[in-house]
Amino acid sequence: MAKVEKRKLGVLTSGGDAPGMNAAIRAVVRTALDHGLDVYAVTEGYQGMVDGGNAIKPMAWDSVGGILQRGGTVIGTARCADFRTREGRLKAAFNLVAHGIDALVVIGGDGSLTGANLFRQEWVSLLEDLVKEGKIGKETARQHPYLTITGLVGSIDNDFFGTDMTIGADTALHRIVEAVDAISSTATSHQRTFVVEVMGRHCGYLALMSALACGADWVLIPESPPDVENWEDVMCEVLKAGRAAGRRDTTVIVAEGATDRNGKPIGSAYVKQVLEEKLGEDCRVTILGHVQRGGSPSAFDRNLGTLMGHAAVEQIEKSKAQSEPMVVGWRDNRVAYTPLMECVEKTQKVAKVVGEKDYEQAMALRGDSFKDTFRTLRTMVRSLPHTPKPGLRRMRIAVLNAGAPAPGMNTAVRSAVRLGIDKGHTLLGVRGGLQGLIDGDIQEMNWMSVNGWAPRGGSELGTGRKIPAGKELYAIARNIEELDIQSLLIIGGWSGYEAAHRLWKERENFPAFNIPILCLPATINNNMPGSELSIGADTAVNNVVEAVDKIKQSSGSLHRCFVVEVMGRYCGYLALMSGLATGAERVYMHEEGVTLLDLQSDLQNLIRGFEGGKRISLMIRNENANPLYTTAFMYALFEEEGKSLFDVRQAILGHLQQGGNPSPFDRIQATRLAERCIEHFSELPESENPPVMFIGLQGGEMKFFEIDDIRRMADMTLSRPKEQWWMDMRDVAKVLSKPGPKKL
Ligand code: ADP
């Protein structure tokens, strides 16, 4: 039988670097090896392909070890003028064929992917030329009849069609948000005004989302220039009113590509000049520049890179001869494939229509969520509410936090209070969770009561796990009546939902409970039914990942295995996501259980790994993975059996997971969800039997469910949803964390 040649795959990063590219490279290399393919890194982008020789390197399992936490791209990237010419691409084709490569995963922006598509279209003719020139034989050309290409989008700008998030955008948001939070603290102390310029020549995503996440006071983006000629006066009026209302600092965020309606660039220097002249304020400019590109990738970008890289190889394996190249993207929390050229064309169209000053179309092309966010922001930055529209229902809405503190709770309360007041409602803040509702610890909140809350961790209102019962229900009913509370927004975790359910069940006994109640999922455990993600979970995963990065470094040159215990109650989300983002060899969670056989086999893998030259091993264990095989037990078992081959350390991360400022993602989602809840209250008709519901994020959408659905959708004993969408990611984690072949 003829020997079947292994297919050879190349991976390259091209154009601007982006954090998370390394995760993608690691996933491409390991998935390819796992599929039995040979895999090569083409270094320095297309330049390496044009140069050939040592620039195209074979990759082994261990070549991509220890790179997940590193920013940039370990295989280098470049802009390559040669590749824009046919001559350059001819050389590139020769170099690929010389290595037997005829499949490529290209990680880059729209330029890189356009180049890749052109190269693929020309492939046959390039090989014909190489045959004519005598550089390759006819047989070689016959062996590589087509070039298979899959694209991954690495770009901090999040400016690409076919994916909700590009690899690197979330990290860039982290960098911006950290910087603006830091600037805000000094600005508040000195009552200063700051103009912060962020990246985004054609795309205002980073500016818009960071403004929303940080509670900035004005934002200027390329897609939607100020709609009036005298925008400077309008901006200054709003900022002045904010100061008059008691705000101690002012932050304006400007995207580098922001222009006025006539296409004239605005620039941060001009904004500073305007603010100084019109407000007479001491104004400072910070241009964040390349800081936004750099540093360790966020947990989301590591996992995005990993999932995309894995899917790209699967796509290449599936693709038929001459099939259309695809971009692997992330849409509605799932891997999505879109034809590459469709993505490139739509992406380039936004830049084109912005250039033509067709701003309406530019915003339309960005999509509804972008447009809605911009509209929300324009309300949030005001210092005073709009005059409410007539005809909308006005209510007295009480808002409270419930359960353990989750980063993002304050952001959600801020959004509910401001957007609620803006719609003409009266907002009442309940202190200390459900206990505050029992005790009547309730105060009216105004626009400025939540000033500065967007970035704060913990719960400013105070929270607790109280689920009211018995006489406490009377106390709540009395307070609802006395304070004329007409609806209730509970922002929190499991205990908040249970409390809402109880109030609903007790309606017959307490007519006062006949008010609409909404629950908004906020818990680091991500264990709420109806929502693929809950507020706080992203921050917690990042907290775990940062801690584990440090723990891993502490091992020095020793051979060490770490057993790290994370929170999550009975839900393995935190364990799996942080395991995926840190390259853990093994993730233990309650959903899968832990048996003695598992532990034996894990021990064998550990021994095999350390014997094979491994230096660090990481096991992540959910706090309730198994009641008997505890972290201490696993530590003792591995330590004893590891003998002199490796030692073991355990780390129980504890409450650091719940703390810290909320991540950009948690702030953005908290704002959106709270806004949707307020809208829901406003739209409710008067009814005898008003709804008690919980809201959730499902894919890209926000949905409401009846509170009683919780029984259908969740395992009530284990306090977690019956179906957990993220469980599918276990397979990827398992492939990538295999011990790899023994080193020689
Ligand atoms: P990005 O991929 O981040 O958008 P660039 O637009 O700079 O970055 O593109 C990166 C590289 O991709 C270029 O330096 C060039 O080598 C290649 N490239 C871009 N556009 C084309 C094209 N139209 N034809 C061939 N190669 C291209």
mmCIF file of N, CA and C in Angstrom, residues 17 67 100 115 173 197 217 241 247 284 306 311 352 358 372 457 510 566 587 691 710 727:
data_model
loop_
_atom_site.group_PDB
_atom_site.id
_atom_site.type_symbol
_atom_site.label_atom_id
_atom_site.label_comp_id
_atom_site.label_asym_id
_atom_site.label_seq_id
_atom_site.Cartn_x
_atom_site.Cartn_y
_atom_site.Cartn_z
ATOM 1 N N ASP A 17 0.370 43.038 16.014
ATOM 2 C CA ASP A 17 0.264 41.938 16.983
ATOM 3 C C ASP A 17 -0.936 42.175 17.889
ATOM 4 N N ILE A 67 3.468 29.589 26.825
ATOM 5 C CA ILE A 67 3.317 30.850 26.086
ATOM 6 C C ILE A 67 1.939 31.495 26.261
ATOM 7 N N GLY A 100 6.676 21.254 1.848
ATOM 8 C CA GLY A 100 5.496 20.378 1.697
ATOM 9 C C GLY A 100 4.232 20.963 2.317
ATOM 10 N N GLY A 115 -4.568 39.336 1.816
ATOM 11 C CA GLY A 115 -3.357 38.791 1.190
ATOM 12 C C GLY A 115 -3.436 37.279 1.082
ATOM 13 N N LEU A 173 -9.084 46.421 25.987
ATOM 14 C CA LEU A 173 -10.066 47.079 26.864
ATOM 15 C C LEU A 173 -9.600 47.028 28.320
ATOM 16 N N GLU A 197 -6.772 59.549 24.880
ATOM 17 C CA GLU A 197 -6.884 59.112 23.480
ATOM 18 C C GLU A 197 -6.595 57.625 23.393
ATOM 19 N N ASP A 217 -17.196 60.786 30.767
ATOM 20 C CA ASP A 217 -18.221 61.829 30.662
ATOM 21 C C ASP A 217 -18.508 62.261 29.231
ATOM 22 N N ALA A 241 -22.413 71.150 33.488
ATOM 23 C CA ALA A 241 -23.567 70.771 34.319
ATOM 24 C C ALA A 241 -23.184 69.635 35.259
ATOM 25 N N ARG A 247 -19.839 66.491 40.419
ATOM 26 C CA ARG A 247 -18.817 65.560 39.965
ATOM 27 C C ARG A 247 -17.437 66.207 40.107
ATOM 28 N N ARG A 284 -5.541 67.759 31.239
ATOM 29 C CA ARG A 284 -4.355 66.968 30.861
ATOM 30 C C ARG A 284 -4.744 65.950 29.791
ATOM 31 N N THR A 306 -7.484 30.197 21.998
ATOM 32 C CA THR A 306 -7.424 28.738 22.096
ATOM 33 C C THR A 306 -8.562 28.083 21.303
ATOM 34 N N ALA A 311 -10.447 25.331 16.469
ATOM 35 C CA ALA A 311 -11.474 25.221 15.425
ATOM 36 C C ALA A 311 -10.875 25.395 14.026
ATOM 37 N N LYS A 352 -14.731 52.582 4.457
ATOM 38 C CA LYS A 352 -15.080 53.315 3.231
ATOM 39 C C LYS A 352 -16.233 54.294 3.494
ATOM 40 N N ASP A 358 -20.664 58.839 5.386
ATOM 41 C CA ASP A 358 -22.000 58.259 5.483
ATOM 42 C C ASP A 358 -22.102 57.590 6.862
ATOM 43 N N ASP A 372 -26.900 50.639 20.208
ATOM 44 C CA ASP A 372 -27.588 50.763 21.499
ATOM 45 C C ASP A 372 -26.637 51.249 22.578
ATOM 46 N N GLY A 457 -15.352 47.627 42.766
ATOM 47 C CA GLY A 457 -15.649 46.232 43.093
ATOM 48 C C GLY A 457 -16.556 46.154 44.313
ATOM 49 N N PHE A 510 -49.614 37.544 51.184
ATOM 50 C CA PHE A 510 -49.161 38.939 51.296
ATOM 51 C C PHE A 510 -49.452 39.683 49.994
ATOM 52 N N VAL A 566 -10.384 26.422 43.328
ATOM 53 C CA VAL A 566 -11.133 27.642 42.991
ATOM 54 C C VAL A 566 -12.583 27.521 43.446
ATOM 55 N N VAL A 587 -8.569 19.537 35.033
ATOM 56 C CA VAL A 587 -9.566 20.335 35.736
ATOM 57 C C VAL A 587 -10.540 19.363 36.396
ATOM 58 N N PRO A 691 -45.487 40.207 36.673
ATOM 59 C CA PRO A 691 -44.521 39.101 36.545
ATOM 60 C C PRO A 691 -43.371 39.167 37.546
ATOM 61 N N ILE A 710 -37.227 28.373 37.125
ATOM 62 C CA ILE A 710 -35.968 28.008 37.781
ATOM 63 C C ILE A 710 -35.963 26.510 38.128
ATOM 64 N N MET A 727 -19.777 23.414 28.822
ATOM 65 C CA MET A 727 -19.195 22.081 29.040
ATOM 66 C C MET A 727 -18.522 21.534 27.778
#
